[in-house]
């Protein structure tokens, strides 16, 4: 399953301790989902791994910029549901203009918008109309390693959108449960982020020393339930290839 959080202590990287007074938003009546809008430019699309990384970064930037949003706590105690939707450059600009409470993430030419959680059954029409399935980006060159990387099991054959959601799960879980000093250093460095893919054997080996929770998918789409998909590795523990 996607990583779940039990009620957590008031640690420096715990959003549940920072909430707006009740009443600023209605009590959610259904599942909460975090929308992430990934730019898929028709003329000059970014590479797949850059798109995956920027979607994960947008997810976390939404939390870091708006930690007092009252839906974070409810959402984080659930299944970390995320919806990675694609938009071409024209629609991406429209979404950014229409919903100013977004956070823009950039990695090279890759761009994504991250939002605080919303009710899944009542997303704004503009967001709900954006496609989830069928997102494809060109492979491109491997990303340059960075101080924080998201390691994916490349043997699973995940689509771009699926991999982006799993990467976002992994980075978000690391932000909440990783060492505060590692998070502080990462933010001070400008939040550098890269993606690395390992084959199944190497992925399982390196997952034993992951710097954050190892994400296991619920199996609703694409892959077998319980499959380990992603984790975060910081530079002191560079993934080892067999």
Short mmCIF file of C-alpha atoms in Angstrom, two decimals:
data_model
loop_
_atom_site.label_atom_id
_atom_site.label_comp_id
_atom_site.label_asym_id
_atom_site.label_seq_id
_atom_site.Cartn_x
_atom_site.Cartn_y
_atom_site.Cartn_z
CA UNK A 1 0.00 0.00 0.00
CA UNK A 2 1.05 3.63 -0.21
CA UNK A 3 2.84 4.62 2.97
CA UNK A 4 0.58 5.38 5.91
CA UNK A 5 1.27 7.62 8.87
CA UNK A 6 0.10 7.00 12.38
CA UNK A 7 -0.58 10.06 14.52
CA UNK A 8 2.82 11.67 14.87
CA UNK A 9 4.66 13.69 17.47
CA UNK A 10 5.16 17.42 17.10
CA UNK A 11 8.53 17.09 15.39
CA UNK A 12 9.97 19.97 13.31
CA UNK A 13 8.95 18.25 10.08
CA UNK A 14 5.43 17.31 11.19
CA UNK A 15 2.65 19.31 9.48
CA UNK A 16 -0.02 18.00 11.86
CA UNK A 17 1.18 20.37 14.60
CA UNK A 18 0.55 23.42 12.38
CA UNK A 19 -3.11 23.83 11.58
CA UNK A 20 -5.53 26.62 10.86
CA UNK A 21 -8.44 27.14 13.25
CA UNK A 22 -11.47 24.91 12.54
CA UNK A 23 -13.93 26.46 10.14
CA UNK A 24 -11.48 27.88 7.60
CA UNK A 25 -12.37 24.94 5.38
CA UNK A 26 -15.32 22.54 5.64
CA UNK A 27 -14.76 19.18 7.25
CA UNK A 28 -14.03 16.77 4.37
CA UNK A 29 -16.77 14.25 3.72
CA UNK A 30 -14.83 11.91 1.44
CA UNK A 31 -11.36 10.90 0.35
CA UNK A 32 -8.75 13.62 0.10
CA UNK A 33 -6.34 13.69 -2.83
CA UNK A 34 -3.40 15.92 -3.60
CA UNK A 35 -3.53 17.19 -7.21
CA UNK A 36 -0.19 17.55 -9.01
CA UNK A 37 -0.24 19.06 -12.50
CA UNK A 38 2.68 18.02 -14.69
CA UNK A 39 3.63 20.05 -17.74
CA UNK A 40 3.82 17.85 -20.83
CA UNK A 41 4.87 20.25 -23.56
CA UNK A 42 3.86 19.07 -27.00
CA UNK A 43 6.85 20.64 -28.76
CA UNK A 44 9.69 20.23 -26.30
CA UNK A 45 8.72 17.79 -23.52
CA UNK A 46 11.11 17.29 -20.64
CA UNK A 47 12.68 13.88 -20.03
CA UNK A 48 10.67 11.29 -18.15
CA UNK A 49 12.88 11.20 -15.05
CA UNK A 50 12.92 15.00 -14.82
CA UNK A 51 9.12 14.96 -15.03
CA UNK A 52 8.91 12.35 -12.28
CA UNK A 53 11.29 14.31 -10.06
CA UNK A 54 9.54 17.65 -10.56
CA UNK A 55 6.13 16.14 -9.76
CA UNK A 56 7.52 14.81 -6.48
CA UNK A 57 9.11 18.16 -5.71
CA UNK A 58 5.85 20.01 -6.39
CA UNK A 59 4.06 17.71 -3.95
CA UNK A 60 6.47 18.54 -1.16
CA UNK A 61 6.72 22.25 -1.98
CA UNK A 62 2.96 22.53 -1.46
CA UNK A 63 3.42 21.27 2.10
CA UNK A 64 6.49 23.36 2.88
CA UNK A 65 4.79 26.53 1.60
CA UNK A 66 1.43 25.95 3.31
CA UNK A 67 2.05 23.75 6.36
CA UNK A 68 -0.93 25.24 8.23
CA UNK A 69 -3.52 24.01 5.75
CA UNK A 70 -5.93 21.92 7.89
CA UNK A 71 -6.34 19.08 5.39
CA UNK A 72 -2.72 17.93 5.60
CA UNK A 73 -3.22 16.07 8.86
CA UNK A 74 -6.30 14.16 7.70
CA UNK A 75 -4.72 13.39 4.33
CA UNK A 76 -1.37 12.29 5.80
CA UNK A 77 -3.07 9.84 8.14
CA UNK A 78 -4.67 8.15 5.15
CA UNK A 79 -3.11 6.66 2.06
CA UNK A 80 -1.23 9.72 0.76
CA UNK A 81 -3.50 9.73 -2.30
CA UNK A 82 -2.06 11.78 -5.14
CA UNK A 83 -3.40 12.49 -8.61
CA UNK A 84 -0.73 13.36 -11.18
CA UNK A 85 -2.51 15.02 -14.11
CA UNK A 86 -0.95 16.34 -17.29
CA UNK A 87 -1.40 19.65 -19.06
CA UNK A 88 0.11 21.13 -22.21
CA UNK A 89 1.78 24.52 -21.97
CA UNK A 90 -1.40 26.49 -22.70
CA UNK A 91 -3.52 24.62 -20.16
CA UNK A 92 -0.69 24.63 -17.61
CA UNK A 93 -0.64 28.44 -17.75
CA UNK A 94 -4.45 28.58 -17.38
CA UNK A 95 -4.36 26.34 -14.30
CA UNK A 96 -1.58 28.41 -12.72
CA UNK A 97 -3.57 31.60 -13.29
CA UNK A 98 -6.93 30.22 -12.17
CA UNK A 99 -5.58 28.59 -8.99
CA UNK A 100 -3.04 30.96 -7.41
CA UNK A 101 -2.67 28.80 -4.30
CA UNK A 102 -0.37 26.43 -6.19
CA UNK A 103 3.34 25.87 -5.75
CA UNK A 104 5.48 25.77 -8.87
CA UNK A 105 8.41 23.35 -8.99
CA UNK A 106 11.11 23.48 -11.66
CA UNK A 107 13.92 21.11 -12.51
CA UNK A 108 15.57 22.26 -15.71
CA UNK A 109 12.77 22.56 -18.26
CA UNK A 110 10.45 20.32 -16.24
CA UNK A 111 7.61 22.03 -14.39
CA UNK A 112 4.79 20.93 -12.11
CA UNK A 113 2.19 22.56 -9.89
CA UNK A 114 1.49 21.18 -6.43
CA UNK A 115 -1.62 21.83 -4.35
CA UNK A 116 -2.79 21.14 -0.83
CA UNK A 117 -5.19 18.17 -0.56
CA UNK A 118 -8.70 18.52 -1.97
CA UNK A 119 -11.80 16.36 -1.82
CA UNK A 120 -11.47 13.74 -4.54
CA UNK A 121 -15.16 13.75 -5.44
CA UNK A 122 -15.39 17.52 -5.84
CA UNK A 123 -12.23 18.67 -7.60
CA UNK A 124 -12.60 21.97 -9.46
CA UNK A 125 -13.77 21.31 -13.02
CA UNK A 126 -10.57 22.62 -14.57
CA UNK A 127 -8.47 20.15 -12.61
CA UNK A 128 -10.91 17.25 -12.91
CA UNK A 129 -10.87 17.48 -16.71
CA UNK A 130 -7.11 17.05 -16.95
CA UNK A 131 -6.05 13.54 -17.95
CA UNK A 132 -4.42 11.14 -15.50
CA UNK A 133 -3.75 8.04 -17.60
CA UNK A 134 -1.66 7.91 -20.75
CA UNK A 135 1.02 10.39 -19.66
CA UNK A 136 4.18 9.68 -21.65
CA UNK A 137 7.48 11.56 -21.64
CA UNK A 138 10.61 10.70 -23.65
CA UNK A 139 13.29 8.70 -21.79
CA UNK A 140 16.07 11.26 -22.20
CA UNK A 141 19.47 11.01 -20.55
CA UNK A 142 19.84 9.81 -16.95
CA UNK A 143 19.69 12.67 -14.45
CA UNK A 144 22.84 13.94 -12.81
CA UNK A 145 23.01 12.57 -9.23
CA UNK A 146 22.04 15.03 -6.51
CA UNK A 147 22.29 15.11 -2.73
CA UNK A 148 18.77 13.69 -2.50
CA UNK A 149 17.52 11.15 -5.02
CA UNK A 150 14.37 9.11 -5.43
CA UNK A 151 15.16 5.49 -6.27
CA UNK A 152 12.58 3.63 -8.35
CA UNK A 153 12.28 -0.08 -9.08
CA UNK A 154 12.88 0.06 -12.80
CA UNK A 155 11.78 -3.56 -13.20
CA UNK A 156 8.12 -2.70 -12.62
CA UNK A 157 7.60 -0.90 -15.91
CA UNK A 158 5.57 1.89 -14.35
CA UNK A 159 4.09 4.56 -16.61
CA UNK A 160 5.28 8.14 -16.22
CA UNK A 161 2.24 9.13 -14.18
CA UNK A 162 2.40 6.06 -11.96
CA UNK A 163 6.11 6.50 -11.30
CA UNK A 164 5.58 10.20 -10.56
CA UNK A 165 2.94 9.41 -7.94
CA UNK A 166 5.15 6.79 -6.30
CA UNK A 167 8.13 9.15 -6.31
CA UNK A 168 5.96 11.82 -4.70
CA UNK A 169 4.87 9.32 -2.02
CA UNK A 170 8.51 8.54 -1.27
CA UNK A 171 9.70 12.13 -1.07
CA UNK A 172 6.72 13.22 1.02
CA UNK A 173 7.21 10.36 3.48
CA UNK A 174 10.91 11.23 3.78
CA UNK A 175 10.06 14.88 4.52
CA UNK A 176 7.73 13.79 7.33
CA UNK A 177 9.77 10.94 8.79
CA UNK A 178 13.38 11.57 7.78
CA UNK A 179 16.01 13.23 9.95
CA UNK A 180 15.21 16.94 10.44
CA UNK A 181 18.85 17.85 9.88
CA UNK A 182 18.81 16.14 6.48
CA UNK A 183 15.66 18.04 5.49
CA UNK A 184 17.16 21.34 6.67
CA UNK A 185 20.32 20.73 4.64
CA UNK A 186 18.28 19.83 1.57
CA UNK A 187 16.16 22.96 1.81
CA UNK A 188 19.22 25.14 2.39
CA UNK A 189 20.75 23.72 -0.78
CA UNK A 190 17.69 24.66 -2.83
CA UNK A 191 15.95 21.26 -2.78
CA UNK A 192 18.10 19.47 -5.38
CA UNK A 193 16.45 16.27 -6.56
CA UNK A 194 17.12 13.49 -9.04
CA UNK A 195 15.66 10.12 -9.99
CA UNK A 196 17.53 6.84 -10.26
CA UNK A 197 16.20 3.52 -11.49
CA UNK A 198 17.53 0.19 -10.27
CA UNK A 199 16.69 -3.30 -11.34
CA UNK A 200 14.76 -5.44 -8.87
CA UNK A 201 17.70 -7.11 -7.11
CA UNK A 202 19.65 -3.89 -6.62
CA UNK A 203 16.50 -2.04 -5.58
CA UNK A 204 15.73 -4.54 -2.83
CA UNK A 205 19.33 -4.47 -1.61
CA UNK A 206 19.48 -0.69 -1.37
CA UNK A 207 16.00 -0.44 0.13
CA UNK A 208 17.41 -1.99 3.32
CA UNK A 209 19.35 1.21 3.97
CA UNK A 210 16.84 3.69 2.55
CA UNK A 211 16.82 7.13 4.15
CA UNK A 212 13.04 7.20 4.22
CA UNK A 213 10.11 4.78 4.17
CA UNK A 214 10.00 2.28 1.33
CA UNK A 215 6.74 2.84 -0.56
CA UNK A 216 4.51 -0.14 -1.32
CA UNK A 217 1.73 0.29 -3.82
CA UNK A 218 -1.91 -0.57 -3.16
CA UNK A 219 -2.12 -2.26 -6.55
CA UNK A 220 -5.18 -0.40 -7.82
CA UNK A 221 -3.53 0.16 -11.21
CA UNK A 222 -0.64 -1.24 -13.23
CA UNK A 223 1.31 -3.26 -10.66
CA UNK A 224 0.84 -6.08 -8.16
CA UNK A 225 -0.50 -5.05 -4.72
CA UNK A 226 2.26 -4.71 -2.15
CA UNK A 227 5.01 -4.07 -4.70
CA UNK A 228 7.85 -1.93 -3.34
CA UNK A 229 8.17 0.98 -5.74
CA UNK A 230 10.31 3.84 -4.43
CA UNK A 231 12.43 5.23 -1.62
CA UNK A 232 14.68 8.22 -0.94
CA UNK A 233 18.46 8.01 -0.79
CA UNK A 234 20.70 10.85 0.32
CA UNK A 235 24.22 11.30 -0.98
CA UNK A 236 25.97 9.71 1.99
CA UNK A 237 24.30 6.45 0.96
CA UNK A 238 24.62 6.37 -2.82
CA UNK A 239 22.71 3.36 -4.21
CA UNK A 240 25.07 0.47 -4.89
CA UNK A 241 24.85 -1.46 -8.10
CA UNK A 242 25.59 -5.22 -8.01
#
